[in-house]
Every structure is written in structure tokens, then in C-alpha cells.
Coordinates of C-alpha atoms in Angstrom, one line a residue:
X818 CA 22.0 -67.4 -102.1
X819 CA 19.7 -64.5 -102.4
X820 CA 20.4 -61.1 -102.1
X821 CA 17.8 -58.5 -100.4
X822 CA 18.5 -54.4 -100.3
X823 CA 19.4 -53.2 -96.8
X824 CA 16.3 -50.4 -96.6
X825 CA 13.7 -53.4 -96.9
X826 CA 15.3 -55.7 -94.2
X827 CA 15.4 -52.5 -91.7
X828 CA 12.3 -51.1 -93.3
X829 CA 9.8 -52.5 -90.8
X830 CA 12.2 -51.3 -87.6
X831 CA 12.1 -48.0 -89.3
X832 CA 7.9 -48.0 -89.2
X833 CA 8.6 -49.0 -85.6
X834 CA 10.9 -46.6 -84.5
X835 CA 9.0 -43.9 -86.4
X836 CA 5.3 -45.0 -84.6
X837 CA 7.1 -44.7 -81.1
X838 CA 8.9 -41.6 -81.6
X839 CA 5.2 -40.4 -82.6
X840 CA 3.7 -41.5 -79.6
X841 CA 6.6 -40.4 -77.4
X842 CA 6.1 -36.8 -78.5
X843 CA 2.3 -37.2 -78.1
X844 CA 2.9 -38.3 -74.7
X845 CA 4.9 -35.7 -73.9
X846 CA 2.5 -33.2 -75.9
X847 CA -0.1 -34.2 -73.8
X848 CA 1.9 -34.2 -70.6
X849 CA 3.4 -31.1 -71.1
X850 CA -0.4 -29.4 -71.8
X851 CA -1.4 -31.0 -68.5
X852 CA 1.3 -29.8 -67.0
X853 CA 0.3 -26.4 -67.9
X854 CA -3.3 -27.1 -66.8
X855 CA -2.4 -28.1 -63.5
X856 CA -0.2 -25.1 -63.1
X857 CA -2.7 -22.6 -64.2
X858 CA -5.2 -24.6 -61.8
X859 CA -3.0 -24.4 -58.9
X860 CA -2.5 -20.8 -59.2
X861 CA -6.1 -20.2 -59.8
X862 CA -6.7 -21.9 -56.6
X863 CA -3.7 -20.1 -54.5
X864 CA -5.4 -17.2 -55.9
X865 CA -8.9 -17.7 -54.7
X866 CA -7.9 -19.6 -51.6
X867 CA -5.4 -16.3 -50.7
X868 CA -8.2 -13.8 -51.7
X869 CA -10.5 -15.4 -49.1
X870 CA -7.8 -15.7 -46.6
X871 CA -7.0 -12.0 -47.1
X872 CA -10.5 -11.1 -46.8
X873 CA -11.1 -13.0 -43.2
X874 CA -7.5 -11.3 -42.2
X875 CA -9.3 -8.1 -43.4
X876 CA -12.1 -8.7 -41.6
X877 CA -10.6 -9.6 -38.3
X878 CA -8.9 -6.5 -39.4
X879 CA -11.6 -4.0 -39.2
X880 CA -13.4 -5.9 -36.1
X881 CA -11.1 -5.1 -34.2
X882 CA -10.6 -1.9 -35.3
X883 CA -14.2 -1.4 -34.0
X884 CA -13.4 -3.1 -31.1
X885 CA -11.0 -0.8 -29.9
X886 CA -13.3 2.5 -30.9
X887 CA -15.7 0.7 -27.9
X888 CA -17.8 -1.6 -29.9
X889 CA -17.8 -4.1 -28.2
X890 CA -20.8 -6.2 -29.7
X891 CA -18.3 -6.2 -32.5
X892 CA -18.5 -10.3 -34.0
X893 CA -16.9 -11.9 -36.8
X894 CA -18.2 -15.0 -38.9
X895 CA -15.0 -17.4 -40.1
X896 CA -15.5 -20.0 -42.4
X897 CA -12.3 -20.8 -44.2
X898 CA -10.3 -23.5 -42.3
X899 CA -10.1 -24.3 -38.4
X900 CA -7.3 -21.9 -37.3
X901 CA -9.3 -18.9 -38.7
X902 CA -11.8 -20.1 -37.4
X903 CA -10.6 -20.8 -33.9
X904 CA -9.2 -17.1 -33.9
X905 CA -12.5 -15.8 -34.9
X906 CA -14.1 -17.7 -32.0
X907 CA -11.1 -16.1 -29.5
X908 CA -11.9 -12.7 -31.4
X909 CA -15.4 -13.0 -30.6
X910 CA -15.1 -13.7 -26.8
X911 CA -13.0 -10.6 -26.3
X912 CA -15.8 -7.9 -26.5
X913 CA -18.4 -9.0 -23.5
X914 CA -14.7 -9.5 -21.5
X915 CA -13.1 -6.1 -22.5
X916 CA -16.9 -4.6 -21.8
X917 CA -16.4 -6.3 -18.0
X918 CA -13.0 -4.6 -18.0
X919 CA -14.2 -1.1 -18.8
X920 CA -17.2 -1.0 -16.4
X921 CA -15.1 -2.3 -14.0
X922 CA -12.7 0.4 -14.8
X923 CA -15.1 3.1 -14.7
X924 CA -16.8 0.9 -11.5
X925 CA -12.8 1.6 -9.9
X926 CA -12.7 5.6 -11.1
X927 CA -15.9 6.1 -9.5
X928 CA -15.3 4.5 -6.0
X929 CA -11.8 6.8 -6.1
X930 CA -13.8 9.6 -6.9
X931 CA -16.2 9.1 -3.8
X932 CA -12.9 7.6 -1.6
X933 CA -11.2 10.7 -1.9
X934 CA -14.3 13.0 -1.4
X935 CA -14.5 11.2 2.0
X936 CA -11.6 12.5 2.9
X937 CA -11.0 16.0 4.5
X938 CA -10.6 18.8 1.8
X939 CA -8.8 21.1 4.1
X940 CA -7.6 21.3 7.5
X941 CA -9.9 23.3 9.5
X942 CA -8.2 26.5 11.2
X943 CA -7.2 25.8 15.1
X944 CA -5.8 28.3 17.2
X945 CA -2.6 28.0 17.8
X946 CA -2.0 25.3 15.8
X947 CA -0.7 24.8 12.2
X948 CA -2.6 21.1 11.2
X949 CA -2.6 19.0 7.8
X950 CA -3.1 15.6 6.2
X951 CA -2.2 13.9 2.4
X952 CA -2.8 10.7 1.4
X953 CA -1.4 9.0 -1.7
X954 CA -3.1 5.6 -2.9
X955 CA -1.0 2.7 -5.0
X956 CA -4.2 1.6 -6.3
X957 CA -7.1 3.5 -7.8
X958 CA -8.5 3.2 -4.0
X959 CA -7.1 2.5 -0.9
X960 CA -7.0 1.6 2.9
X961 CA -5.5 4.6 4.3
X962 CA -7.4 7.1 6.0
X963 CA -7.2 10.4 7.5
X964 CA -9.6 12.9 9.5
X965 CA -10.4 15.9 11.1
X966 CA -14.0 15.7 13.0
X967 CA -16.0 18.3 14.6
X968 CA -17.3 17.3 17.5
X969 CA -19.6 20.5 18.5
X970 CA -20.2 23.9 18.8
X971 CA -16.5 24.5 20.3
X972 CA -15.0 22.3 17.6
X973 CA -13.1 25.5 16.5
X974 CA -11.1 24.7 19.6
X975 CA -11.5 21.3 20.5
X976 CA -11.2 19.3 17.2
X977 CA -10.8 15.5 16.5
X978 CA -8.4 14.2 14.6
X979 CA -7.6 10.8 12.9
X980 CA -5.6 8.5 10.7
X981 CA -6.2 4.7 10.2
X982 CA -4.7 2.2 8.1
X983 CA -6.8 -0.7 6.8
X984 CA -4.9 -3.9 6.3
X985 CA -4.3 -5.1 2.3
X986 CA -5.0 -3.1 -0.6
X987 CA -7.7 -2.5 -3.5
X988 CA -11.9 -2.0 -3.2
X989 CA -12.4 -4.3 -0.2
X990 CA -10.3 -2.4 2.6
X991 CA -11.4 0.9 0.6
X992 CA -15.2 -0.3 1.5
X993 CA -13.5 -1.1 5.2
X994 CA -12.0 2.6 5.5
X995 CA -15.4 4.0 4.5
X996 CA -17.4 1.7 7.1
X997 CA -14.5 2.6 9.4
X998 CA -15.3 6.3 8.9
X999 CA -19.1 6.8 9.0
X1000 CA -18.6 4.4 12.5
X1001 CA -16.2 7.0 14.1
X1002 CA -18.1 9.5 12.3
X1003 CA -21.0 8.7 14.6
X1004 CA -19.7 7.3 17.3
X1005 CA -17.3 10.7 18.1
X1006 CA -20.1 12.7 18.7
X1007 CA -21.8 10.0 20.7
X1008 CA -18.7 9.6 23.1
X1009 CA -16.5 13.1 22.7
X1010 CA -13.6 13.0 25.2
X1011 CA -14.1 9.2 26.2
X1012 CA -11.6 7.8 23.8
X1013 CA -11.4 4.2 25.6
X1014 CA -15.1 4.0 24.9
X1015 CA -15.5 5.4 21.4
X1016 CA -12.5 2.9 20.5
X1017 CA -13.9 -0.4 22.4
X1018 CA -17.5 0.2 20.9
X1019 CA -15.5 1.1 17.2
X1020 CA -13.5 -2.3 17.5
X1021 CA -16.9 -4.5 18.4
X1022 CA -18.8 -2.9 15.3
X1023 CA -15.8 -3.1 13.1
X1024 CA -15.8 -7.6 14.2
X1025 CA -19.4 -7.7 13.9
X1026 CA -19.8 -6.0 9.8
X1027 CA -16.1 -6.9 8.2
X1028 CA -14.4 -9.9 7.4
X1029 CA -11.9 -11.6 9.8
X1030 CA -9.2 -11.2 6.8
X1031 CA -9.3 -7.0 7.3
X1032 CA -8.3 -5.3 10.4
X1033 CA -7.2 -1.7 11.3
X1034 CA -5.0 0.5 13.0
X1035 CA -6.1 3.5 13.9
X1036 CA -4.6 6.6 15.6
X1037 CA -7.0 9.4 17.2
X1038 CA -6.9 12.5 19.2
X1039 CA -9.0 15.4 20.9
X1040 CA -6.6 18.8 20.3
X1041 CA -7.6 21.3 23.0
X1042 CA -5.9 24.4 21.2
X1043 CA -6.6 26.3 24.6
X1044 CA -4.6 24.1 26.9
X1045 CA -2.2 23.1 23.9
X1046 CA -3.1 19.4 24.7
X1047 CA -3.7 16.8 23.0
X1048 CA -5.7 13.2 24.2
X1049 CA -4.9 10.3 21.8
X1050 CA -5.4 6.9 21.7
X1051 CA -3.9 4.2 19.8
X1052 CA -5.0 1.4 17.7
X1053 CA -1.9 -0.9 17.1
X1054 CA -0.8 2.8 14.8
X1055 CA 3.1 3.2 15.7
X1056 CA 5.3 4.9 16.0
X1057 CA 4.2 8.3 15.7
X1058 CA 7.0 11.1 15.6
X1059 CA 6.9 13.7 18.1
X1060 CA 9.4 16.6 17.3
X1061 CA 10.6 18.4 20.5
X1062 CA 11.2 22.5 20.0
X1063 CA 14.6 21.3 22.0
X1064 CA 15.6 19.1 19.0
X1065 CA 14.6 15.7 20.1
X1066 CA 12.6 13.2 18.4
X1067 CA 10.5 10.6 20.6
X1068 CA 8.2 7.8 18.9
X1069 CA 5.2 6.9 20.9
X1070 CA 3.9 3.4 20.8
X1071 CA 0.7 2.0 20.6
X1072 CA -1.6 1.3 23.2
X1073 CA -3.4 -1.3 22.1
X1074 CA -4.0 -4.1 19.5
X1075 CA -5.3 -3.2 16.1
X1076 CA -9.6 -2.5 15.5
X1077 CA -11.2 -5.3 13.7
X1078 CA -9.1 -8.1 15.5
X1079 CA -10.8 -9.1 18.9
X1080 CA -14.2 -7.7 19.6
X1081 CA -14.0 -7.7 23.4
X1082 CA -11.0 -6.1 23.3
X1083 CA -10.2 -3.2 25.9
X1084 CA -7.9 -0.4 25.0
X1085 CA -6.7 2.7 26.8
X1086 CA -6.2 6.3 25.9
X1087 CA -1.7 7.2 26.5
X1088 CA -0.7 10.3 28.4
X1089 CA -1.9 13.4 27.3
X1090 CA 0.7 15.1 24.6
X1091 CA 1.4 18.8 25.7
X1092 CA 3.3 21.1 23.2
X1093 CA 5.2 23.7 23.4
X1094 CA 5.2 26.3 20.8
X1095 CA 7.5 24.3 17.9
X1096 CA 6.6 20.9 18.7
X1097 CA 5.5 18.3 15.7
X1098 CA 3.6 15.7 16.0
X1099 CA 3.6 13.4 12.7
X1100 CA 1.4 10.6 12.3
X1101 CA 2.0 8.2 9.3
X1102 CA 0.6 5.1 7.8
X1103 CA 3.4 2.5 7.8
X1104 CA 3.4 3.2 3.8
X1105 CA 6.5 5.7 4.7
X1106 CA 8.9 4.2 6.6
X1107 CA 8.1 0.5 4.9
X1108 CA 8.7 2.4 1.2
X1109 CA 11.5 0.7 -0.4
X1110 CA 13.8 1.6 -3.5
X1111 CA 14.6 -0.9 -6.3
X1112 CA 17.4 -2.5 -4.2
X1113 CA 14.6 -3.5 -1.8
X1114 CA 16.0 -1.4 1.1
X1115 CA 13.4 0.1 3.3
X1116 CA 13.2 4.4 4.1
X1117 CA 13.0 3.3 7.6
X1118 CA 12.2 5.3 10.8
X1119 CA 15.7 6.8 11.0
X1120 CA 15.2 8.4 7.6
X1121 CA 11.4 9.7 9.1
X1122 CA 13.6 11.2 12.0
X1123 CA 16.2 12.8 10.2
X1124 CA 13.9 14.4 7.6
X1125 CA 11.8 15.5 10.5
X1126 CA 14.5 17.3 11.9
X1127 CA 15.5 19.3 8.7
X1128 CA 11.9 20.6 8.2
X1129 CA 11.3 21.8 11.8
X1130 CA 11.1 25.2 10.7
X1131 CA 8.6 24.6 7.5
X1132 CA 4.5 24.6 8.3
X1133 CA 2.7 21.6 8.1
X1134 CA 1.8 21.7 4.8
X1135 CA 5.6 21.8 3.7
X1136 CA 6.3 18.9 5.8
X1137 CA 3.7 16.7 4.1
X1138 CA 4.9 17.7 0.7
X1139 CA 8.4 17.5 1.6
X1140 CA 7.9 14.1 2.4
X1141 CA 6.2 12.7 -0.2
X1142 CA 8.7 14.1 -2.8
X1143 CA 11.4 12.4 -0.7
X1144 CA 9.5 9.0 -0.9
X1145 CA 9.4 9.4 -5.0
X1146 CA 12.8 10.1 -4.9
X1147 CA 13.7 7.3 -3.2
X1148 CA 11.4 5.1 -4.9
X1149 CA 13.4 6.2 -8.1
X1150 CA 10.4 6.3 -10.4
X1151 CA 8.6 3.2 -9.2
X1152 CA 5.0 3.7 -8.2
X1153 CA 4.8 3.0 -4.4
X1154 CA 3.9 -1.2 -3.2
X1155 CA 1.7 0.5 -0.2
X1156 CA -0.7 3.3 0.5
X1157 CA 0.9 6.5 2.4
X1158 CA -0.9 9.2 4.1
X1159 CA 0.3 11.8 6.5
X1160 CA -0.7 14.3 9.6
X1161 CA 1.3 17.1 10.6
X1162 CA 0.1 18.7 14.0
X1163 CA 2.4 21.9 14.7
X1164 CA 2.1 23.9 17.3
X1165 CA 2.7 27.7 16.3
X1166 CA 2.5 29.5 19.8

């Protein structure tokens, strides 16, 4: 039997347990230090990879700050990862499309500008007669039309006047209204009095130059302020209001189909109007009585008549205005769906 101390039979566990507690805390040493490397790394990174993103964000920034000054060559270069860069490629088409807009734009001001220099600026004075016309387009340009033509040397007394509605809205009917015009423009003085004719040669040059998708109703008359007469012929343009001095309201029809539709079409001129000191006649584009309010219920003809009736007394100029402010009203704010115009022919006595 031998006997051996306890600290040498252990001893060599000891040196074991000592060597991997060493190597335990250099493991974690080390894997704490990378630790803190990778850390410090990743940051660095976020850091770099954020300063680049907020410099493209900056960029994109200022481009289209520039873009909406005008610039539109304004470009921007993205070469950071494929969202930025399919932004910068969106970014870079909107310039040469925003420039289209703006020409166009200013392409639409300009054609307004000349629309409404076609029209009339004033009425001209007529014996007799108290005689105006206002048109109000929902676009920039419009289809509506209105007129008052010389047609001579006794013009003063024997004047022409008109109102037509193109079909549709926007540049092509307003190109249609001013092909319309310069036709009945030159035509008028060709044909004076003879309204089936001016209106049968108007409808075969109106086929023959616009598109089958645009037609036109058209109401015109010769006013002989002398006689207190007035010949008219119609254009598929009803109804037009006639206000009787005795309180009555009668709405004339049409006599014939629309310009534009049928070139061999024939149309004839109605009975002559004669007024009597008081009398109204009011010619409208369907624009009035079709307005509607945001419940989608229409001002109707009734409302026409009734309205008529209340301004009797008030000149033609108060009538048109009168009008039109009822129309806004009853649109309650909205801008109107259709073009309205308006001609007042009063006779004063």
C-alpha cells in the first residue's frame, strides 16, 4: 500500500483545467475584439452607404427643385442601387414631358386669346333696338359662337346676327367655330337676304373641310331696325325664347337639320319675327338650359322662361349677366360641363 498526496494525483487535471480556462478567455478575447471590429465596420459602412444615399436623395432634391423653376433639361446621374436608380430614370423622363405640357399650355392660352378676339367686342348700335351677346367657355377654348355681321353700307340698319354651337368640346370644334365663321363671314355678304342659300352653300362647305365627328347648329337673322323685323333661319338651334310685351313666352323651333351633317341638305328660312316695342328675343347655346347642379338635375327651359319673365324690364346687357350669375348659382361652385353663350335682341320702340 502506497500512499500519494492529493495535489499530485489532481495536479495534471489542474494544468488541464488551467490551459482551457486560458484558451477559453482567449477565445472569447478575440471574439469579443472581432465583435467590436465588425461593429465598428458595420457602422462605418451604414455611414458611408447613408451619406451616398442622402446625397442622391439631395440630388433628386435640387433637380427638381430646378425642374419646377422651368428647367426642364434638368438630369440626374444615379448610381447607388436599382431603385434609385429607376427613380432617377422616371426623374429624368419628366422634363421633355412637362416641356410638352407647357407649350401645349401656352399652345391652349394662345388659341383662347385669338378665339375670343374672333368674337364681337361690342354690339354695334341699331335703331330701335337694344342687342347683346356673352359667351362663357368650360375649356380654355370652345365651340360656341356668336356674331353680329355687317353686311353693307346700311348695316347700321340692317344688321346680321348669329349664334352657333359646334358639337364636343376643346381645340378641334374651336378650329370648327373659326372655319364656321370666316365661311359665314364671306358667304353673308355674298348672299345678304337669301338665308336658304347662304345656309345650304354654309352646310356643303362645312361636309366638304370638317370631320364627320363635328357638326353645328346654327341660328341666324337679318334685323331690319326700320320695319322692326327680323328674318332668321335655323340650323337644328332650338328653342329660342321669344318674350311677348303681353307677357307670353313662345319657343320657336328649328327649321332644319344641323350644318355639317348632310351636304345636300336643303333648309328654309321661318316666318319673319315682328316686334313690338318690349319684345325679347333670346337665343342660347344648349349650355343653359342643359346646366345641371351637383344633384344632376338640369336648369331646364322652364327655368329659361321664368327668369325671362322677371327680367323683361332690364336691357339686354342685364339679361345676359343676369343669367349667367343664375347658372353659377345653380351650379353651386362647379365650373360648367358645356360651353354657354347668349343673344339678347330687345326691341326698345
Amino acid at each position: 500500500m502506497a500512499v500519494v498526496p492529493y495535489r499530485e494525483v489532481i495536479a495534471q487535471a489542474l494544468t488541464a483545467e488551467e490551459h482551457i480556462t486560458h484558451q477559453m478567455n482567449l477565445g472569447l478575447s478575440i471574439a469579443a475584439v472581432l465583435t467590436v471590429l465588425a461593429v465598428l465596420l458595420a457602422i462605418g459602412l451604414a455611414v458611408v452607404r447613408s451619406r451616398k444615399l442622402t446625397e442622391s436623395v439631395q440630388e433628386l432634391a435640387v433637380a427638381a427643385n430646378r425642374l419646377s423653376d422651368g428647367d426642364f433639361e434638368t438630369k440626374v446621374q444615379t448610381n447607388y442601387c436599382r431603385e434609385l436608380n429607376e427613380l432617377g430614370d422616371v426623374f429624368n423622363c419628366l422634363g421633355p414631358r412637362l416641356q410638352e405640357r407647357e407649350e401645349m399650355k401656352q399652345s391652349l392660352e394662345l388659341a383662347r386669346i385669338i378665339q375670343q378676339r374672333l368674337l364681337p367686342d361690342q354690339a354695334p348700335p341699331c335703331p330701335g333696338f337694344d342687342l347683346t351677346g356673352m359667351s362663357q367657355y368650360c375649356q380654355e377654348t370652345g365651340g360656341d359662337y356668336y356674331d353680329f355681321i355687317f353686311l353693307g353700307q346700311d348695316s347700321l340698319h340692317h344688321p346680321a346676327l348669329a349664334l352657333g354651337d359646334v358639337s364636343g368640346h376643346g381645340v378641334g370644334t374651336a378650329l370648327v367655330m373659326a372655319t364656321a365663321r370666316a365661311m359665314l363671314h364671306a358667304l353673308a355678304m355674298r348672299h345678304g337676304s337669301d338665308l336658304n342659300s347662304l345656309f345650304s352653300e354654309l352646310n356643303s362647305s362645312l361636309c366638304r373641310d370638317t370631320e364627320d365627328t363635328y357638326f353645328m347648329t346654327m341660328f341666324y337673322g337679318v334685323l331690319d331696325c326700320e320695319q322692326a323685323t327680323l328674318e332668321w333661319i335655323s340650323a337644328g338651334h332650338a328653342p329660342l325664347f321669344l318674350y311677348r310685351s303681353s307677357g307670353e313666352i313662345h319657343h320657336l323651333d328649328s327649321s332644319g337639320i344641323p350644318l355639317g351633317v348632310m351636304e345636300h341638305s336643303t333648309f328654309e328660312a321661318a316666318e319673319p319675327i315682328v316686334f313690338d316695342p318690349g319684345d325679347i328675343l333670346l337665343a342660347c347655346s344648349d349650355g343653359v338650359w342643359e346646366c345641371t347642379n351637383p344633384d344632376g338635375e338640369m336648369f331646364g327651359t322652364e327655368r329659361v322662361d321664368s327668369l325671362l319673365l322677371e327680367l323683361a324690364e332690364v336691357d339686354a346687357d342685364g339679361i345676359c349677366r343676369t343669367f349667367l350669375q343664375e347658372l353659377e348659382h345653380f351650379r353651386q361652385g362647379e365650373a360648367p360641363n358645356d360651353d354657354i353663350t347668349l343673344m339678347v335682341i330687345k326691341a326698345t320702340g
